[in-house]
CSV table of C-alpha atoms and ligand atoms in Angstrom, one decimal:
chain,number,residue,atom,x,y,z
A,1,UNK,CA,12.1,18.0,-33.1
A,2,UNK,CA,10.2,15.2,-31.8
A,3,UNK,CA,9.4,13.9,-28.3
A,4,UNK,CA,9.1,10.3,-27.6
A,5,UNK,CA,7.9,8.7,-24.5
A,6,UNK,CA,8.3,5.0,-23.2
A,7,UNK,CA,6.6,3.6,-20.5
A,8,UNK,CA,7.7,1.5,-18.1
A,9,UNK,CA,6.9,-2.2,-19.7
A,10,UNK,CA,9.2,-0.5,-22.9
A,11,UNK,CA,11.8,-0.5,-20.7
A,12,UNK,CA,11.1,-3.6,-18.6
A,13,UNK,CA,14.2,-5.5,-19.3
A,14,UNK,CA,17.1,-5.1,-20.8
A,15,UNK,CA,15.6,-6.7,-24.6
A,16,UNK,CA,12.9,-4.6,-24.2
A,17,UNK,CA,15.4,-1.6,-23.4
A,18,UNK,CA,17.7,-2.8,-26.8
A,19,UNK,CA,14.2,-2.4,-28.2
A,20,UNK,CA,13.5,1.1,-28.1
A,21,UNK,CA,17.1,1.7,-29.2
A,22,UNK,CA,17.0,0.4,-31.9
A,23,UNK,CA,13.4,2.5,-32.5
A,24,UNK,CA,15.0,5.7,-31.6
A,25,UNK,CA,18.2,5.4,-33.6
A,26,UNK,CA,16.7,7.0,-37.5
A,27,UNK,CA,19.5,9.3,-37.5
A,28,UNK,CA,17.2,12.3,-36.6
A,29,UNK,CA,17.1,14.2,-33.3
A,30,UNK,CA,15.0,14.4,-30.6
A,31,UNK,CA,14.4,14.2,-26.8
A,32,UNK,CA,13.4,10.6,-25.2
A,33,UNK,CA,11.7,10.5,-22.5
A,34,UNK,CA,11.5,7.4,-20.0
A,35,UNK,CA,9.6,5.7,-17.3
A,36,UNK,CA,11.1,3.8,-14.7
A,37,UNK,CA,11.7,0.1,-15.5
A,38,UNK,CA,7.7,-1.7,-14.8
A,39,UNK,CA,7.7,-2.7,-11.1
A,40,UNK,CA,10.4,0.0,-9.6
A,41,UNK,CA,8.6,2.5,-8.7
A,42,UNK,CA,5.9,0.2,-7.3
A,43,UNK,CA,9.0,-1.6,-5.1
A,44,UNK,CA,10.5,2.2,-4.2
A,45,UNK,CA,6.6,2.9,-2.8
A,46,UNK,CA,7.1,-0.6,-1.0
A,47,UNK,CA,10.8,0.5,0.4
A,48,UNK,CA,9.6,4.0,1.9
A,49,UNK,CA,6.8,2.0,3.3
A,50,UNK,CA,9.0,0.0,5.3
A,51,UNK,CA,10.9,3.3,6.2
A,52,UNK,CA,7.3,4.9,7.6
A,53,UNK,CA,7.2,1.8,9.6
A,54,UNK,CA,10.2,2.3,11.2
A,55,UNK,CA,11.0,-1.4,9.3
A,56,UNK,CA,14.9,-0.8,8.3
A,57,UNK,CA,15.3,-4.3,8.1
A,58,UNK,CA,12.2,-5.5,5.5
A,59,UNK,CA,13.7,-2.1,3.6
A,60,UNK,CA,17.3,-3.2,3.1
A,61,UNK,CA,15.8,-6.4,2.0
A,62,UNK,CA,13.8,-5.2,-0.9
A,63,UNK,CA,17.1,-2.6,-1.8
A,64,UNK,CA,18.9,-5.7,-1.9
A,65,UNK,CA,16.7,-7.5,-3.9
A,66,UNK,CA,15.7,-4.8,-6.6
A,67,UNK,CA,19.9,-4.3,-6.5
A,68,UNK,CA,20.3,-8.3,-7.4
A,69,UNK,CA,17.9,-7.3,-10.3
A,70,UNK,CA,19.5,-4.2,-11.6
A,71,UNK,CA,22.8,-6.1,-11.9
A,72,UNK,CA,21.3,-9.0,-13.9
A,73,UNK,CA,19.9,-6.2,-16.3
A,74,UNK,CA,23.5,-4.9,-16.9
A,75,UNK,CA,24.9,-8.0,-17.6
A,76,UNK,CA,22.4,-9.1,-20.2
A,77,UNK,CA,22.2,-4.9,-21.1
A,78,UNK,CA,26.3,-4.4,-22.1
A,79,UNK,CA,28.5,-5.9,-24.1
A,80,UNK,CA,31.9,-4.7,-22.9
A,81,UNK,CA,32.7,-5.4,-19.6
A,82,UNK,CA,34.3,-1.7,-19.3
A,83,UNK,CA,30.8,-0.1,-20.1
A,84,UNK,CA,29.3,-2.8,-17.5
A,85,UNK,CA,32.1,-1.3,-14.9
A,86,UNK,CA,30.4,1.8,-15.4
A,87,UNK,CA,27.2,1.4,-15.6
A,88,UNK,CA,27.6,-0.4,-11.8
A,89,UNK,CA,29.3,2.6,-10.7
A,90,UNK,CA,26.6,4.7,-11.8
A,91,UNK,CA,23.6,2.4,-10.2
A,92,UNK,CA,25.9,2.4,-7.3
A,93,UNK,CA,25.3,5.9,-6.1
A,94,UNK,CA,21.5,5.6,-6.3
A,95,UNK,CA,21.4,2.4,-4.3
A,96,UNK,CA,24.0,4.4,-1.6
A,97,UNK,CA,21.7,6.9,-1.6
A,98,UNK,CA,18.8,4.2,-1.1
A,99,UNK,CA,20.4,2.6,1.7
A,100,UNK,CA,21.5,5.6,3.2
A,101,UNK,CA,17.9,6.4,4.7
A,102,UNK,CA,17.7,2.9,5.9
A,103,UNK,CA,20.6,3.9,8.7
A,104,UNK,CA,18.8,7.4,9.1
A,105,UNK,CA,16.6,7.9,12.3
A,106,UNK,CA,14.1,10.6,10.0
A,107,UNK,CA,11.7,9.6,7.3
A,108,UNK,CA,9.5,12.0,6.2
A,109,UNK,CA,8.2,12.9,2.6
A,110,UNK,CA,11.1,14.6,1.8
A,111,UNK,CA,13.1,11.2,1.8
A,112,UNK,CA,10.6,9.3,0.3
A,113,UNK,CA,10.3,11.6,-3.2
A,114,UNK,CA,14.0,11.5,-3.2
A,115,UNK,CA,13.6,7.7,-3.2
A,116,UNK,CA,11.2,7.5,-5.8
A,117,UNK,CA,13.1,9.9,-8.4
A,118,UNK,CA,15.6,7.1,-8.3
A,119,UNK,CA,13.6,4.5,-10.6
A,120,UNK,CA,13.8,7.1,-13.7
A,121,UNK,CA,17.6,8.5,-12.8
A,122,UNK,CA,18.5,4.5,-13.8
A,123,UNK,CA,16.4,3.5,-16.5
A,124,UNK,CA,17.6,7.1,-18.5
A,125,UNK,CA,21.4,6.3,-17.3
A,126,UNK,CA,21.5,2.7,-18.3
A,127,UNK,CA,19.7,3.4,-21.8
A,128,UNK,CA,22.4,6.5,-22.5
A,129,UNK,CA,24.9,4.1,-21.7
A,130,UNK,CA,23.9,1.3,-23.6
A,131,UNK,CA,23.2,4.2,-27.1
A,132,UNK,CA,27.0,5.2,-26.1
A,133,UNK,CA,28.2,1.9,-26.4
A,134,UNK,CA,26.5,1.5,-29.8
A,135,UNK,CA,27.9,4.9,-31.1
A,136,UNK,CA,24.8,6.7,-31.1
A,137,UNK,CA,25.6,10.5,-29.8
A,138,UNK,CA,23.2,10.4,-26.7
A,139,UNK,CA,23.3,12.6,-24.1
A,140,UNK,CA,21.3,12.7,-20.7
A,141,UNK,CA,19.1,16.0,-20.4
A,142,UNK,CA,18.5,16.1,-16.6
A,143,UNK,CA,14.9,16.7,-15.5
A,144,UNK,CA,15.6,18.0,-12.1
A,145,UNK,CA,17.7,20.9,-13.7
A,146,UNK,CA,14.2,22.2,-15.8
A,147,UNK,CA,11.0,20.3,-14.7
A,148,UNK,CA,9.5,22.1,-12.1
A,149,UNK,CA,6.2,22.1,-10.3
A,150,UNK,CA,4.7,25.6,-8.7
A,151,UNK,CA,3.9,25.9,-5.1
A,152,UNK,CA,0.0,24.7,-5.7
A,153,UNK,CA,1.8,21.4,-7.4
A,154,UNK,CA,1.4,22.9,-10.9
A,155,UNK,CA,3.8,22.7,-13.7
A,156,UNK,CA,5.6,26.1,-14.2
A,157,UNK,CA,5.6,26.3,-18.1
A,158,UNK,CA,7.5,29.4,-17.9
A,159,UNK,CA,10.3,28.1,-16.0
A,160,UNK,CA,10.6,24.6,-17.9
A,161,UNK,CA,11.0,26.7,-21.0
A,162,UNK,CA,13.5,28.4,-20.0
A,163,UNK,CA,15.3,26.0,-18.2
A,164,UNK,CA,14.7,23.2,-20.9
A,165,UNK,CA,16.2,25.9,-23.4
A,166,UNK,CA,19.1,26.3,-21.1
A,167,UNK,CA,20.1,22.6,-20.6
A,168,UNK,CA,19.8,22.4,-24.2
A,169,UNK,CA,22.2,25.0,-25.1
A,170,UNK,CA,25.1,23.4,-23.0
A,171,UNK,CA,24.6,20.0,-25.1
A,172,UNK,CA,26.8,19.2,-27.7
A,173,UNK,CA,25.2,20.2,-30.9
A,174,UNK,CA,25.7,17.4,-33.0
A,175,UNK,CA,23.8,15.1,-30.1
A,176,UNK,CA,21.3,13.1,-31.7
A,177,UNK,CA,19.1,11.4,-28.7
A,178,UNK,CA,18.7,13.3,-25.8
A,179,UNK,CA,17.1,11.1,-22.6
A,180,UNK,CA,15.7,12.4,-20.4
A,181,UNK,CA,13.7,11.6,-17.3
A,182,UNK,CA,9.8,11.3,-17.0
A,183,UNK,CA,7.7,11.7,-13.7
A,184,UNK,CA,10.6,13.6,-11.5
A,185,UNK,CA,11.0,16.9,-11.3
A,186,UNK,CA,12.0,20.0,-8.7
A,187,UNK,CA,9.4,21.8,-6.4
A,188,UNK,CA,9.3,25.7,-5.6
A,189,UNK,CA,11.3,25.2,-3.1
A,190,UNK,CA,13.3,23.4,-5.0
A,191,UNK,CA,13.3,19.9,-3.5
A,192,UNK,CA,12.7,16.5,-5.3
A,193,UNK,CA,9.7,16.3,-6.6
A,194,UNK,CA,7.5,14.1,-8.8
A,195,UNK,CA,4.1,14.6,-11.6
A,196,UNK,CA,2.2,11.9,-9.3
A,197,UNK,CA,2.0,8.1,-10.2
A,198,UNK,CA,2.1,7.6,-14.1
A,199,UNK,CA,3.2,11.6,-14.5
A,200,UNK,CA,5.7,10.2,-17.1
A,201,UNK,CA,3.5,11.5,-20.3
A,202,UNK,CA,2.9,14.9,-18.5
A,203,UNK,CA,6.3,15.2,-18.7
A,204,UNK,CA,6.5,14.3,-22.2
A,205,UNK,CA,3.6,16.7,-23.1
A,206,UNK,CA,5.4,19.2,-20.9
A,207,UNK,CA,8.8,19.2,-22.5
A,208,UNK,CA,6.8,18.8,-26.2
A,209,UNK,CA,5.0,22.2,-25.0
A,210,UNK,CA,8.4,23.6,-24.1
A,211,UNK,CA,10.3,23.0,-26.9
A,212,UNK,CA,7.2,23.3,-29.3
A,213,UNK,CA,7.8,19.9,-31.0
A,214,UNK,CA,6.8,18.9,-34.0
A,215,UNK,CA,5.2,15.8,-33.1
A,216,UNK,CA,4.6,14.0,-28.9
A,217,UNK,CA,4.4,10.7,-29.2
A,218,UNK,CA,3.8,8.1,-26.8
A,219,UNK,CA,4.6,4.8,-26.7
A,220,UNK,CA,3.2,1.8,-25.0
A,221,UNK,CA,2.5,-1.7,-24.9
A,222,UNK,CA,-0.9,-1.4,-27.5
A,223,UNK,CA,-1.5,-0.1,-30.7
A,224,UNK,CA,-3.2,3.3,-29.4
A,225,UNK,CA,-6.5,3.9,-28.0
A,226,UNK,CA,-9.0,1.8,-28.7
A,227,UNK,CA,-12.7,2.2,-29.5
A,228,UNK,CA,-13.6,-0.1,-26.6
A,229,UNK,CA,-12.3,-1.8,-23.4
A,230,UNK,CA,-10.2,-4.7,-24.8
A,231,UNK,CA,-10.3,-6.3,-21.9
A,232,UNK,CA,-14.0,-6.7,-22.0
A,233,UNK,CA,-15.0,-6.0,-25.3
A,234,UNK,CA,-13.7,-8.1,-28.2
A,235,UNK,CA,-12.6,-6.9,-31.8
A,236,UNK,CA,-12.5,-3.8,-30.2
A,237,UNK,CA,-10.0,-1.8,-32.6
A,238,UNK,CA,-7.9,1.5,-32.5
A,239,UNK,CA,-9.5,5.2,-33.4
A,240,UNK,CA,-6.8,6.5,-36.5
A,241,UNK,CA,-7.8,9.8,-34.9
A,242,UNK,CA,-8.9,11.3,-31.7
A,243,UNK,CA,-9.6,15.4,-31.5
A,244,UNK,CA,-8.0,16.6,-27.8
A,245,UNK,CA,-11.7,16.8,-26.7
A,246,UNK,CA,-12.1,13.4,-27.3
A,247,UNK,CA,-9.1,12.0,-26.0
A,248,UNK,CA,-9.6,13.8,-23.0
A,249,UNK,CA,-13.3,12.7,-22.3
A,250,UNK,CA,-11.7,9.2,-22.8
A,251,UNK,CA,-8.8,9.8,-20.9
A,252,UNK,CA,-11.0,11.2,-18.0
A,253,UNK,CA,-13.5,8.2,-18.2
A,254,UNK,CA,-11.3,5.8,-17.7
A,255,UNK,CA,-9.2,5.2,-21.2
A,256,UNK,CA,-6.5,3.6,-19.1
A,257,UNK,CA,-3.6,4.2,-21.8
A,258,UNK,CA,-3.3,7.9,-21.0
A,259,UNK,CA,-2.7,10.3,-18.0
A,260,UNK,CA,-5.8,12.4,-17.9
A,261,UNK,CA,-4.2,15.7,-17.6
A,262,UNK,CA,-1.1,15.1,-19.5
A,263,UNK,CA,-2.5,16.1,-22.9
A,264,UNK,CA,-3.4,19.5,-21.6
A,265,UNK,CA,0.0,21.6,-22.3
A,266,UNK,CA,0.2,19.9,-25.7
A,267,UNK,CA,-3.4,20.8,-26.1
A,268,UNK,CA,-2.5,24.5,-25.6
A,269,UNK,CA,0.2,24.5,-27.7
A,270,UNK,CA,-1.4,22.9,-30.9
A,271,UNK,CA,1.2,20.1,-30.8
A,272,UNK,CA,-0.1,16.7,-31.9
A,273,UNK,CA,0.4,13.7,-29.7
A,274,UNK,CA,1.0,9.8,-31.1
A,275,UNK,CA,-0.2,7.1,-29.1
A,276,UNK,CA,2.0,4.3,-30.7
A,277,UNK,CA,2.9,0.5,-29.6
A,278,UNK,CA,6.3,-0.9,-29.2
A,279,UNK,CA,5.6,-4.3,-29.8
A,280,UNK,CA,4.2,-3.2,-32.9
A,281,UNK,CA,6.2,0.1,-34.5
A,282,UNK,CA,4.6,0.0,-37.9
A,283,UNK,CA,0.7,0.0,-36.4
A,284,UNK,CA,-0.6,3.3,-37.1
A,285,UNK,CA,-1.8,3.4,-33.8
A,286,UNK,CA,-3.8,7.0,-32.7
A,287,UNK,CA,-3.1,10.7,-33.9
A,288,UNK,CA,-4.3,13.0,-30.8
A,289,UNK,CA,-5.1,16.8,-32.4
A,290,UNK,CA,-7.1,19.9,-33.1
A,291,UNK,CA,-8.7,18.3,-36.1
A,292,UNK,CA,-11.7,17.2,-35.2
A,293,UNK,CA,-12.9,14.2,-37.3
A,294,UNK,CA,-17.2,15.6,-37.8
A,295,UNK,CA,-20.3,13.5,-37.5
A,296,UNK,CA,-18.8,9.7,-36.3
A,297,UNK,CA,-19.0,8.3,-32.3
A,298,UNK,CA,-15.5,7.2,-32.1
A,299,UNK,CA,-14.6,5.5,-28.9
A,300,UNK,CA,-16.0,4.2,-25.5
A,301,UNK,CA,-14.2,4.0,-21.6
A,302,UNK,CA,-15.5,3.3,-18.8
A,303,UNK,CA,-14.5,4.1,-15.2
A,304,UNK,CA,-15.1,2.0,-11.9
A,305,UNK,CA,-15.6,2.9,-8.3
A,306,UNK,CA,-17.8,5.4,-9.0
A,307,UNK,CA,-20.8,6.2,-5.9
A,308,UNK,CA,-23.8,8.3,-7.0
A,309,UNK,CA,-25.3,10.9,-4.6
A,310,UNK,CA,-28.6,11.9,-4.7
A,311,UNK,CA,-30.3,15.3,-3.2
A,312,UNK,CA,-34.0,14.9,-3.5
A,313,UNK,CA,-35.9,18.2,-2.1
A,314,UNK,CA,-38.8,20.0,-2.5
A,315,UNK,CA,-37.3,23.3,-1.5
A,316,UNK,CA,-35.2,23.3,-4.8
A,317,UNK,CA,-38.7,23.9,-7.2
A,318,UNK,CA,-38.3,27.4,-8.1
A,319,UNK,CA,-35.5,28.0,-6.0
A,320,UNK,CA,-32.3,29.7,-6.3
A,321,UNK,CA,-29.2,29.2,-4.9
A,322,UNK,CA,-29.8,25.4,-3.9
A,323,UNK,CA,-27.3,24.1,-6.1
A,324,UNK,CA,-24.9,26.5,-5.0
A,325,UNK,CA,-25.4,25.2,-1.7
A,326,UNK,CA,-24.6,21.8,-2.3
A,327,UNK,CA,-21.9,22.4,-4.8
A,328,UNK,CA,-19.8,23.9,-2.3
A,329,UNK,CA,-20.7,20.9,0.2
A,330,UNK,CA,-18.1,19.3,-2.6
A,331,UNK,CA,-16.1,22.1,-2.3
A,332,UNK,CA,-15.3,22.3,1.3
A,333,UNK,CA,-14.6,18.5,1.1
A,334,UNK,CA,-12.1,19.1,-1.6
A,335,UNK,CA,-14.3,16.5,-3.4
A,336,UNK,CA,-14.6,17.2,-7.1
A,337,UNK,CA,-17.6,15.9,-8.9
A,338,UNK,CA,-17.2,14.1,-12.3
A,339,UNK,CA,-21.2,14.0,-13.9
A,340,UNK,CA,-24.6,15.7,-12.7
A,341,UNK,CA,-28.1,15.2,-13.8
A,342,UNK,CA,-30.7,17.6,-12.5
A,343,UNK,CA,-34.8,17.4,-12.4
A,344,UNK,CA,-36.3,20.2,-10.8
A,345,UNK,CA,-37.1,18.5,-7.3
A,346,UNK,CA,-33.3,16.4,-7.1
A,347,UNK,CA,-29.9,16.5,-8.1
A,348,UNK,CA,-27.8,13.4,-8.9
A,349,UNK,CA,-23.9,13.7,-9.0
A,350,UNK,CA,-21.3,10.9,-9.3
A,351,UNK,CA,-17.8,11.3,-7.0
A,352,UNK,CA,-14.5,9.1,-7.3
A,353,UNK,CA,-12.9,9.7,-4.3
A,354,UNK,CA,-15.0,8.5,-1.4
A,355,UNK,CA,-12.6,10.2,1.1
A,356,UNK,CA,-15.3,12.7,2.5
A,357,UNK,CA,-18.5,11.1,2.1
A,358,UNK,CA,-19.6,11.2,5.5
A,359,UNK,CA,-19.3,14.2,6.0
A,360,UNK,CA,-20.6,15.7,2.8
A,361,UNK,CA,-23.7,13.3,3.4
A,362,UNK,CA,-23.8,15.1,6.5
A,363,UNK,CA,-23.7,18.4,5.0
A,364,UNK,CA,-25.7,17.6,2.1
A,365,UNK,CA,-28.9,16.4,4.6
A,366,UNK,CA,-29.5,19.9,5.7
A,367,UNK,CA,-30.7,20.6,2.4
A,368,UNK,CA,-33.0,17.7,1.5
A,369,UNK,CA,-33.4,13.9,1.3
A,370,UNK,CA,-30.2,12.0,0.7
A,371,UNK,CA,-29.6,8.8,-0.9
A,372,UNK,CA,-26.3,6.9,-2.1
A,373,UNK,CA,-25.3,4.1,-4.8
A,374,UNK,CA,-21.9,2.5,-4.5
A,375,UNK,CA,-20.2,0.3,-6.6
A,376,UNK,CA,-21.1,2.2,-9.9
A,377,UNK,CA,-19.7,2.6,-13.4
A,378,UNK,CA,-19.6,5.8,-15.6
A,379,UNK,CA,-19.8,4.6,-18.9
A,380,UNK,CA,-18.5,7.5,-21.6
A,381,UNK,CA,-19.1,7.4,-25.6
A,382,UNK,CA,-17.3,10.0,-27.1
A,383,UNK,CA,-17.2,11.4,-30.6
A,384,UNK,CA,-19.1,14.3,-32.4
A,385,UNK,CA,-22.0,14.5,-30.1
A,386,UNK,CA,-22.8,18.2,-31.7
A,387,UNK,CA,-27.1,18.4,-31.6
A,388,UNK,CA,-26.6,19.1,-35.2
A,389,UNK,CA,-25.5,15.0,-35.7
A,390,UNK,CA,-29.6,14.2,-35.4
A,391,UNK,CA,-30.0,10.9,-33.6
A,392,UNK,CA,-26.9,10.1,-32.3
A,393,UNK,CA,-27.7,10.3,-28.9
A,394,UNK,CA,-30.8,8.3,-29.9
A,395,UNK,CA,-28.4,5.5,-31.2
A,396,UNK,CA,-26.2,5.5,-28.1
A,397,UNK,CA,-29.2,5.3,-25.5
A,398,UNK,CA,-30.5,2.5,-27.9
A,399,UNK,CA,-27.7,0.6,-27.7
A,400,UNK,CA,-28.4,0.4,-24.0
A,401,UNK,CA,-31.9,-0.9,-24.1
A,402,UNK,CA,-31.3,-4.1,-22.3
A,403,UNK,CA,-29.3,-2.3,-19.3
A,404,UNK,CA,-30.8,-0.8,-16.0
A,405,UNK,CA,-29.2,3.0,-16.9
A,406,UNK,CA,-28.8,5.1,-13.4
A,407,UNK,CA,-27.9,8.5,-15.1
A,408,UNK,CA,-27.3,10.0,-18.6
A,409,UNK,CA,-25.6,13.3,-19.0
A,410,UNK,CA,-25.9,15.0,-22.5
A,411,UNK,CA,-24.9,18.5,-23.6
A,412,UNK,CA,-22.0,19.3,-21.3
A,413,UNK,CA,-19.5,19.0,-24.2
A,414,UNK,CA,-20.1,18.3,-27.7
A,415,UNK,CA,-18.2,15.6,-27.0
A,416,UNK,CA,-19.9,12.6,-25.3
A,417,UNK,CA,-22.5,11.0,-23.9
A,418,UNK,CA,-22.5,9.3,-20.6
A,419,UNK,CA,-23.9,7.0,-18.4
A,420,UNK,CA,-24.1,5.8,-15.0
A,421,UNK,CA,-24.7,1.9,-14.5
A,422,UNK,CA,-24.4,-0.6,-11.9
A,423,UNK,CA,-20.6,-2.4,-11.9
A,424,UNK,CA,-22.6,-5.8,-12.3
A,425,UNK,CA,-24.0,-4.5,-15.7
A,426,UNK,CA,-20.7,-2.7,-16.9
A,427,UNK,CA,-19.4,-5.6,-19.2
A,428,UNK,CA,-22.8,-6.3,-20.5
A,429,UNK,CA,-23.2,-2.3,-21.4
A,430,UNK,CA,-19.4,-2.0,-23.2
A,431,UNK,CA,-20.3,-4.8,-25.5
A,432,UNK,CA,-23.7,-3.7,-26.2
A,433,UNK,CA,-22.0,-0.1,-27.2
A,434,UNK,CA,-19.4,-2.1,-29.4
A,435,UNK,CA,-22.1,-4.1,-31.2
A,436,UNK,CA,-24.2,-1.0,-32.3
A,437,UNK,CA,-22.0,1.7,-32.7
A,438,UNK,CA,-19.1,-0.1,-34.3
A,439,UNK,CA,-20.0,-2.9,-35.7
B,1,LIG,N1,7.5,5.6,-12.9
B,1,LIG,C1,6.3,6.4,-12.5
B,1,LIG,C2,5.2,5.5,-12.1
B,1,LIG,O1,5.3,4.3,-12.1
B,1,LIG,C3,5.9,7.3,-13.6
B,1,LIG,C4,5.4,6.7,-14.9
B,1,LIG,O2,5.7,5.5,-15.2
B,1,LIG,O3,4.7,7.4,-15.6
B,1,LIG,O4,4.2,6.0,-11.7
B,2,LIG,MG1,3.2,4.6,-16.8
């Protein structure tokens, strides 16, 4: 069985929603898994903000609002009125349960997941409905009854099995689409819970794991991942085939197209993942797997917002120990470091969340001379970097003559190369990547 997974532009509106119908309808099974339509779980965020605030009033305007929209997709979504009855019955109880906390005195976090699990509990009810009402045997495969995060936040892969397995078994078995809801799912304690922002393809990769299907794929609004930024780079075109390594350097780096650690459960289990594009079903688009495609550079990402940390100190020559030290300066900030260099008098490290700096620059200054760079870029190249490939690295660092490079990490992985650049210099580094690697 496959495991499809659409975004939230794929189900936008209600075309885009008759769309991925008609994509999913070949007559085979397999389990669907769906985003929230684009914007709603942005607008739920905004709702629970107003709730914080103590703002009922600015909340019950935006309900009202994303309610006037919700309505207008049904209309344009159904063509019998009786299944349009319906499906405004259904929407009904999750905008009563929306504007329930909006005459409630308490808002905590507890209310505002519930109110975000609502944006996927729609899309997956209105696209059942509208398969029913084309005669395709869909059924909805309800993610709060198997998905299931651990107390430390983690997914419980022996419990979604199980569960997953379960739910299954009480489906008819001649169902041919099961939907089912991405990003939501129960906590230990057994509240509503979510994957974090954009967990939708965890879930897919999750449920592929589970169910060990044959095939994940995961559909979007491009024709997979691309060897380059398109939005900087031009001509940049899709990689036919990324090894998990790969993708997940990429992914890491700033490859916007997928969730960093979703690939990981489909990783363990061996199962290949399809990056594929809606707009464009026929594109080939990207096959994720073990095979490792040997001796070519395949892609490059970059990600922003990057500050560079420097520990300069004399005391580290010959030393042991010293790193130690200032790796767990990181650690006590619950700040996790993305890419070191090391000389034998300094150490260089690049964070992301800036959260702590103060006080890990603090920290750090008992050990040596500190110094910070904000506003940088981690540039990543990733493909068959093994030392074996003679000259690779060479060709990478070459490509960047013309740029001012702050860092360069090689080695970690046989996977990539990267680089640390100033964000003015980031476009001008892409392009001069694109131009010598691939073209
Ligand atoms: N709807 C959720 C979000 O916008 C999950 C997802 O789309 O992946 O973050
Ligand atoms: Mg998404």
């Amino acid at each position: 069985m496959k495991v499809l997974k659409f975004g939230g532009t794929s189900v936008g509106s209600a075309q885009r929603m008759k769309d991925v119908a008609k994509l999913i309808c070949d007559g085979r099974k397999k389990i669907v898994v769906l985003s929230a339509m684009s914007g709603t779980t942005n607008t739920l965020v905004e709702i629970s903000d107003y709730l914080y605030k103590k703002n009922p009033v600015s909340a019950n305007e935006v309900i009202n609002h994303l309610d006037a929209k919700y309505q207008q997709v049904i209309d344009e979504l159904y063509q019998k009125e009786a299944t349009k009855q319906q499906a405004r019955e259904t929407l009904k109880t999750n905008f009563d349960l929306l504007r329930s906390f909006t005459k409630s005195a308490i808002f905590t976090l507890f209310e505002e997941k519930s109110i975000l699990s609502q944006g996927e509990l729609m899309s997956t009810a209105m696209v059942n409905l509208y398969l029913q009402e084309q005669g395709v045997k869909s059924v909805l495969l309800p993610a709060l009854e198997y998905m299931r995060i651990d107390k430390n936040g983690e997914p419980d892969s022996a419990y979604i099995r199980e569960h997953l397995q379960k739910e299954l078994a009480k489906l008819p078995d001649n169902t041919e689409i099961y939907i089912t809801q991405g990003f939501i799912c129960r906590n230990a304690y057994n509240e509503v819970d979510n994957l974090q922002r954009g967990g939708s393809d965890y879930t897919a990769s999750l449920v592929g794991a589970a169910v060990k299907a044959e095939e994940i794929q995961i559909w979007t609004d491009i024709d997979g991942m691309h060897n380059n930024d398109p939005r900087f780079v031009e001509g940049t075109k899709p990689v036919a085939k990324l090894n998990f390594e790969e993708a997940a350097e990429l992914a890491y780096f700033g490859a916007k197209i997928l969730h960093p650690t979703c690939i990981q459960p489909a990783k363990l289990e061996g199962i290949p993942v399809r990056l594929l594009n809606t707009m464009d079903p026929q594109a080939p688009g990207t096959l994720i797997s073990n095979e490792m495609i040997r001796h070519e550079i395949k892609a490059v990402a970059a990600k922003d917002n990057i500050t560079v940390i420097k520990i300069k100190s004399g005391r580290m020559l010959l030393a042991y120990g010293f790193l130690r030290k200032v790796f767990e300066c990181f650690e006590s900030n619950k700040t996790s470091i993305d890419m070191i260099t090391t000389s034998e008098v300094g150490v260089s490290i690049t964070i992301d969340n800036t959260k702590h700096l103060d006080e890990i620059v603090n920290e750090l200054k008992k050990f040596g001379t500190v110094s910070i760079d904000k506003d940088m870029v981690i540039i990543c190249v990733a493909g068959d970097m093994d030392s074996e490939n003679v000259g690779f690295q060479a060709k990478v660092v070459n490509a960047l003559a013309e740029v001012p490079v702050r860092m360069i990490s090689y080695g970690g992985s046989n996977y990539n190369v990267s680089f640390v650049v100033k964000a003015g210099d980031k476009v001008r580094a892409l392009q001069a990547l694109s131009s010598h690697l691939f073209n």
